[in-house]
Structure formats: structure tokens, C-alpha cells
XYZ file of C-alpha atoms in Angstrom:
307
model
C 6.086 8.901 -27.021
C 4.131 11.956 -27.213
C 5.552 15.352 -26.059
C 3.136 18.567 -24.459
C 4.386 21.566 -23.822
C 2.645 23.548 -21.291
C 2.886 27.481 -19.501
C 3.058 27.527 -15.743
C -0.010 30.187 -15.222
C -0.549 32.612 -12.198
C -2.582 29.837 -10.827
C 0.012 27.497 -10.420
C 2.669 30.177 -9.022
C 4.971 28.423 -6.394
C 3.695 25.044 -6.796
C 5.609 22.037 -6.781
C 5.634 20.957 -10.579
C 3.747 17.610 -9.972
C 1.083 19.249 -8.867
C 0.962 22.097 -11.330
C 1.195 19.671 -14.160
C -1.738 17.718 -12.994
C -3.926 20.375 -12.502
C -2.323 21.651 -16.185
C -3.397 18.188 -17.764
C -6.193 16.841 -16.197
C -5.795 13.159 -17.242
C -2.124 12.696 -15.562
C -2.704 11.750 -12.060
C -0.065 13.239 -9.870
C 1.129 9.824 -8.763
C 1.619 9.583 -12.576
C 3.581 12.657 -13.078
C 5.880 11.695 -10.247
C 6.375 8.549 -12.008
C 7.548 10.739 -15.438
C 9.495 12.532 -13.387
C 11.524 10.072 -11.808
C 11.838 8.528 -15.423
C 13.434 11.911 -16.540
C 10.185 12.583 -18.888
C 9.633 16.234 -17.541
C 11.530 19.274 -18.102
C 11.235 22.863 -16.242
C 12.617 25.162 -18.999
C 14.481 22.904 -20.754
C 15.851 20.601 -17.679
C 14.769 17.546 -16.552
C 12.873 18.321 -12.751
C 12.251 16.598 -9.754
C 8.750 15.805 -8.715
C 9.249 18.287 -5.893
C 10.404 21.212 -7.929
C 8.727 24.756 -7.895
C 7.692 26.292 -10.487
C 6.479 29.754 -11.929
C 4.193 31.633 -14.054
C 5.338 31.274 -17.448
C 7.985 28.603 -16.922
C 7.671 26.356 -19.721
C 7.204 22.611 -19.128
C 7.519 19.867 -21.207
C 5.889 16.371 -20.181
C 6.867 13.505 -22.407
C 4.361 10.767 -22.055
C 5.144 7.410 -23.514
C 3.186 5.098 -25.749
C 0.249 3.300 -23.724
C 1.630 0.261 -22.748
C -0.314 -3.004 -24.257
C -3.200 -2.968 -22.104
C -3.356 -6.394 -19.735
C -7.026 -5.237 -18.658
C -9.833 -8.014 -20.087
C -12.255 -6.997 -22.378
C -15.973 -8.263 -20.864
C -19.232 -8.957 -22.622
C -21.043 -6.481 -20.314
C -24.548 -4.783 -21.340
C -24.071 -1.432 -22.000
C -26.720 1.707 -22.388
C -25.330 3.538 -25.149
C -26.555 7.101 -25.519
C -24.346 8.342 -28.134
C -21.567 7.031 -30.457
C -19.554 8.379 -33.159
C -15.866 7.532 -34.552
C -14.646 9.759 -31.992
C -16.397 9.367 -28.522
C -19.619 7.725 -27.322
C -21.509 8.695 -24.291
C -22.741 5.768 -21.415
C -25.416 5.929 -19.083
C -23.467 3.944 -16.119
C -25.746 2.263 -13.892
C -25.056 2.712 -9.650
C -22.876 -0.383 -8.593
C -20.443 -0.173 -11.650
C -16.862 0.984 -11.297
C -15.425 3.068 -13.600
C -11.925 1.449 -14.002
C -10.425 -1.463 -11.836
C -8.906 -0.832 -8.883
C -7.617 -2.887 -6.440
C -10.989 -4.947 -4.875
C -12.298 -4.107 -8.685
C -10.315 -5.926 -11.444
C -13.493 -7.026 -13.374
C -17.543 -5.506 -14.313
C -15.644 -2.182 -14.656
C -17.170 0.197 -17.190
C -13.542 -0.121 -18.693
C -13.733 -4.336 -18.848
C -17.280 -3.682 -21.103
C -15.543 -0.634 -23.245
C -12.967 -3.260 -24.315
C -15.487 -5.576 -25.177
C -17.721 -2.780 -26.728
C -15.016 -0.414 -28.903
C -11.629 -3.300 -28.953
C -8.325 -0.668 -29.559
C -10.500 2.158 -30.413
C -10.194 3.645 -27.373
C -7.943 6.808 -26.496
C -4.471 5.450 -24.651
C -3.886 9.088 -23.088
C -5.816 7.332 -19.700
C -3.088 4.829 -19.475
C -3.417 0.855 -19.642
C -6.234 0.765 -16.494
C -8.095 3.601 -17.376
C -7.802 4.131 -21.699
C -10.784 6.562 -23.033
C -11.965 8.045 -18.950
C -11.654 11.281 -19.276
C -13.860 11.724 -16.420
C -15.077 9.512 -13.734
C -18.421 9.223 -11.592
C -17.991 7.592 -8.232
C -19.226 3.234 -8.103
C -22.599 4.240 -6.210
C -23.561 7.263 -8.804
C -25.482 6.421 -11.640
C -25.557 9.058 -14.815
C -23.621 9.639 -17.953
C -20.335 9.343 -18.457
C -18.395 10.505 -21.906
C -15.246 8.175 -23.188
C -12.947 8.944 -25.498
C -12.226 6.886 -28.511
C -8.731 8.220 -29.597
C -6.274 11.134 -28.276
C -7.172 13.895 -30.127
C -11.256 13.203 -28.667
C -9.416 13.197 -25.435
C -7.198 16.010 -24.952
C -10.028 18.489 -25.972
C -12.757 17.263 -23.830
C -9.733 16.885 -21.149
C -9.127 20.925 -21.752
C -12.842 21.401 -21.860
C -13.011 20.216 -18.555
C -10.382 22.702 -17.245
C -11.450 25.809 -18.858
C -15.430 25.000 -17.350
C -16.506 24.555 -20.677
C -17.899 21.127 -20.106
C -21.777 21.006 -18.604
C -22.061 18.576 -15.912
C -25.500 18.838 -13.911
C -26.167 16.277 -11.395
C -29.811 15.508 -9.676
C -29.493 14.471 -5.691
C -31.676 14.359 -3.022
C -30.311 15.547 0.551
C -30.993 15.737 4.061
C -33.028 18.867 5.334
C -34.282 21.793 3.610
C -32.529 25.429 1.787
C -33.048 29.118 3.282
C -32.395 29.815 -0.873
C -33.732 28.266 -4.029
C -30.519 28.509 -5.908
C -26.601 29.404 -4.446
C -22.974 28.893 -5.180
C -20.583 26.556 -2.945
C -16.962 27.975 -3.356
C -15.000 25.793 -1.121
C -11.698 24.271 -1.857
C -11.356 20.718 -1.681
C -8.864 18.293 -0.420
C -7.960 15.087 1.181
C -8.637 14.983 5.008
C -6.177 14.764 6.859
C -8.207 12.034 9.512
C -9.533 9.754 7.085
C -7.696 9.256 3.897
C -10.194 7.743 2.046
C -12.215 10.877 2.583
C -11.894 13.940 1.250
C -12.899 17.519 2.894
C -13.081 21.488 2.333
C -9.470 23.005 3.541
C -7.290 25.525 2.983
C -4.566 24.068 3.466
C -3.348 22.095 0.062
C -7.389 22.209 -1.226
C -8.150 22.963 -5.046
C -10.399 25.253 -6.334
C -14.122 23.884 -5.814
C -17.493 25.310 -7.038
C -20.591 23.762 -7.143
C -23.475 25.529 -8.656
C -26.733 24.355 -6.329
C -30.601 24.574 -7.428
C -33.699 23.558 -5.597
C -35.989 21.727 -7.394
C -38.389 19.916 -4.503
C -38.319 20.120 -0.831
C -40.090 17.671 1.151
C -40.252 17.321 5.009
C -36.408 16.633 5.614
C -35.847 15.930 2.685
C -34.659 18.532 -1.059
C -34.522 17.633 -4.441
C -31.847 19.620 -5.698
C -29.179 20.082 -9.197
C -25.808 20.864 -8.778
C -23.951 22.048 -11.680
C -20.502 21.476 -11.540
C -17.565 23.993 -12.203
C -14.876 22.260 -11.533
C -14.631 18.542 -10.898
C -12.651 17.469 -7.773
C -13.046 14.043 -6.227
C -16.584 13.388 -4.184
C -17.008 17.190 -4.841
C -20.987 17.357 -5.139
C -21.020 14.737 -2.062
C -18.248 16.940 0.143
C -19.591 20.156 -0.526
C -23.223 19.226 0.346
C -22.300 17.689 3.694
C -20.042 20.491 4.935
C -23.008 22.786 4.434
C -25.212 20.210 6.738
C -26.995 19.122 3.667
C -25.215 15.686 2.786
C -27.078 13.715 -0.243
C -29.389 10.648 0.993
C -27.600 7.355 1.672
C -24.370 8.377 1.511
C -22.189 6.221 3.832
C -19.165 8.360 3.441
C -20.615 11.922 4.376
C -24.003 11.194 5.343
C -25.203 10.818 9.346
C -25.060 7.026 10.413
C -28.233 7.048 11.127
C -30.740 7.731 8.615
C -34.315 6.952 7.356
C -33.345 6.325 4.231
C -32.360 2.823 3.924
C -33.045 1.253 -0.001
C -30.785 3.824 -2.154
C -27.250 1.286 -1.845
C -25.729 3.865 -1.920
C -25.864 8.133 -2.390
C -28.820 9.492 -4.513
C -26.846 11.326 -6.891
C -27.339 10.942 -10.536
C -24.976 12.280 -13.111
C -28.197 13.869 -15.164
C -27.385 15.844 -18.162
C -23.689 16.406 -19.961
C -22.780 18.768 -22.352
C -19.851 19.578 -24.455
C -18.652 20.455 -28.098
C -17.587 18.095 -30.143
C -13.373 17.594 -30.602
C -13.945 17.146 -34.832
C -16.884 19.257 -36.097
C -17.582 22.023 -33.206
C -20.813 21.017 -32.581
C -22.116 21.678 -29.160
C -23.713 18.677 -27.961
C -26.035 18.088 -24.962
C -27.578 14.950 -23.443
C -29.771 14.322 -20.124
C -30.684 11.376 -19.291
C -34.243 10.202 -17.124
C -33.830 9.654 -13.276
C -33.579 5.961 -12.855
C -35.491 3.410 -10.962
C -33.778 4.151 -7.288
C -34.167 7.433 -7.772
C -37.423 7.908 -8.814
C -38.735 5.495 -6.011
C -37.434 7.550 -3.452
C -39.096 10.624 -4.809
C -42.229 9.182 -4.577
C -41.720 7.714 -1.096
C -41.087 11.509 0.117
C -44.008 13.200 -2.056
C -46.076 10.630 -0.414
C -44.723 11.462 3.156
C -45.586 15.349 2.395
């Protein structure tokens, strides 16, 4: 069992205390903390709270996460491209068609089924028994890297990394139409739709904090190369935030037009490009980018060709 204690910032004022805590600690899912609360394993100043209770700025909360159970997920022999390894993390470069963790519909090929294979125990438990090392995730149909954890410590500073907007993520896409700017900032919140609740959508009401940092590299006839650098990281939010500005990336079946020319990407053109972060043990700052791969590429060349 491993105790955090944690502040209750302005941010957080007059949430309920699931939520704040899983905005506070990235890698607890709020289904999760609702799950330690229940258990009795969270305390608002001192008492144990309900999922449902507010909270403050500058309550203290304690969260008392138990041992990661013994994991019952099967290592696999599964190729992986390894960009980076130490004793503390390694860096993947996850090909499109991959899941990150099983799910239900994906209990085997995960990224997680090869880690097991790959690093055995080494791998950080703060994730939980389905998802141990992920301390952050790219959607099944995006290719790119992807940085694990190998024990706790690794993971709870990348995880605070993360929230602070220390962490570089830059993504490569290509998306329907063309920009009236070469470079612009999306700052939309993001939550889950309320029509479609495997979807999720900008709102105000109940939506987190969402910027995306946007950068034109290419345009072609109906078609822009673009980066998006990511400040925060909410679910689908490169893929959400490019289709409520009329601009949703190529072959994406969830946000893109049902129609479309673009028919051989299986999936959304988005590659998770270049990473950077510094290093939990020595400091270093580290930075990696990765080449465009195959799909990605061949699509480029379609559209230079089409002018």
C-alpha cells in the first residue's frame, strides 16, 4: 500500500473529489478513484470521503493505493521497435493497429501483452494489473512513440511531467481542407458527448482544459500537413479539436465526414512524431522523433502528386 498526499488547488475548487483527484494524479482513472473510495482508501482532511464529495483549494487529500495486484495479463512474444531503454523507462515506436492495453474486444497483441514478454516484473505497478508501466496512451489506429515506465518512481515523475506541460508531445497529421494561418492555438475544453458515448466533444459543460498547439507544414488541394503540439492530453484530443474547427485528420471514422477520398490510411493519419521529457534519475532532458511511417508517407506523396 502506498499513500500520496495531495493539495486541492484553485483549479479543482468545488469539484467532486473523484474528479479532482484524477486530474491531481494523472494515472488513477476516475472509475478507479471511485473504487478507493468506496474501499475507504481516500481521506478529505483526515476523513475518509465519498466519491461524490466536494472539495476545496487547499484541502488536503490522502489517496492510499494498494499493492498492484499479481497481474493475470499474458506476457506475448510480440516484435517490438525499441527506441530507447534504460533501467528506468524505455521508449516504443507503436505501430497503427496495436492497442495499448487490453480492453474488452482486446485481451491479446496489446503493447502491454509484448512489454510482459519484453521487460517480465520490471514494469511500474502504479498503472494497475491491465495497464502496469502506461503512463500515457496513443489511440489503436495512431502510430508514434509511446514512453513506459519500468518502476514507480519512473512513473510518478513523467506522470507529474505530464500535468505541469512539461512533457513534449508533437504529433504529425494530415487533415481535410486548408488554414487561413500557418500556426494557431486550439483552447477548447474537452469532454464526453453527451449523444455518442464513445465519442468525445468540446463543451462547457463538465469539459477539461484542452490546448492544442497547431503548425502548418504542407497544404495540398484539400488536403494540410500539419503538427500539433500537445499541452494537455485529454482523450482523442488532437482528433476532437481538429474536427470541431472543420479540419478533422484524414481517415478518421470517428470525426471525419463519411465520405471521403481518402480510403488506404485504416484508420486516422496521425502519428505520435517526436517525445520529449527529462529523465526521473539523472535530469537529463531527453528528446526523440521518430520518421513518418509507411502509411503516412504514401499518402503524402499521393497528394504532392495530385498538386
Amino acid at each position: 500500500m502506498t499513500s500520496q498526499l495531495l493539495e486541492v488547488t484553485q483549479e479543482q475548487e468545488g469539484f467532486r473529489i473523484d474528479k479532482a483527484v484524477s486530474a491531481l494524479l494523472p494515472e488513477l482513472s476516475r472509475s478507479a478513484v471511485q473504487n478507493l473510495c468506496a474501499a475507504g482508501q481516500v481521506l478529505l482532511n483526515g476523513a475518509p470521503a465519498s466519491k461524490s464529495a466536494q472539495v476545496r483549494a487547499g484541502d488536503q487529500v490522502t489517496v492510499e493505493v494498494p499493492d498492484p495486484e499479481p497481474l493475470e495479463v499474458e506476457a506475448e512474444d510480440i516484435p517490438l521497435k525499441i527506441v530507447y531503454e534504460d533501467d528506468d523507462l524505455l521508449v516504443v515506436n507503436k505501430p497503427k493497429g496495436m492497442v495499448v492495453h487490453p480492453a474488452p474486444g482486446n485481451y491479446t497483441g496489446t503493447l502491454v501483452n509484448a512489454l510482459l514478454a519484453h521487460c517480465g516484473e520490471s514494469l511500474s505497478g502504479i498503472g494497475g494489473v491491465i495497464r502496469p508501466g502506461i503512463v500515457h496512451r496513443i489511440d489503436k489506429d495512431t502510430s508514434g512513440l509511446l514512453i513506459v515506465a519500468k518502476n514507480d518512481l519512473a512513473h510518478q515523475s513523467l506522470s507529474e511531467q505530464i500535468k505541469v506541460h512539461s512533457f513534449t508531445r508533437e504529433y504529425a497529421a494530415i487533415v481535410h481542407g486548408r488554414f487561413k494561418e500557418a500556426a494557431f492555438t486550439v483552447d477548447a475544453p474537452i469532454g464526453r458527448s453527451p449523444v455518442d458515448r464513445k465519442k468525445m466533444c468540446v463543451t462547457d459543460r463538465g469539459g477539461r482544459v484542452a490546448v492544442t498547439h497547431v503548425e502548418v507544414l504542407e497544404e495540398f488541394r484539400a488536403f494540410s500537413h500539419v503538427r500539433c503540439r500537445l499541452e494537455t492530453g485529454r482523450t482523442h484530443q488532437i482528433r476532437v479539436h481538429l474536427s470541431y474547427l472543420g479540419h478533422p485528420v484524414a481517415g478518421d471514422p470517428l470525426y471525419g465526414p463519411k465520405k471521403t477520398p481518402i480510403k488506404d490510411t485504416q484508420g486516422q493519419c496521425l502519428h505520435a512524431k517526436t517525445i520529449g521529457f527529462t529523465h526521473p534519475r539523472t535530469g537529463e532532458r531527453l528528446f526523440f522523433d521518430s520518421a513518418l511511417p509507411e502509411y503516412f508517407q504514401r499518402l503524402l506523396e499521393k497528394l504532392r502528386q495530385q498538386g
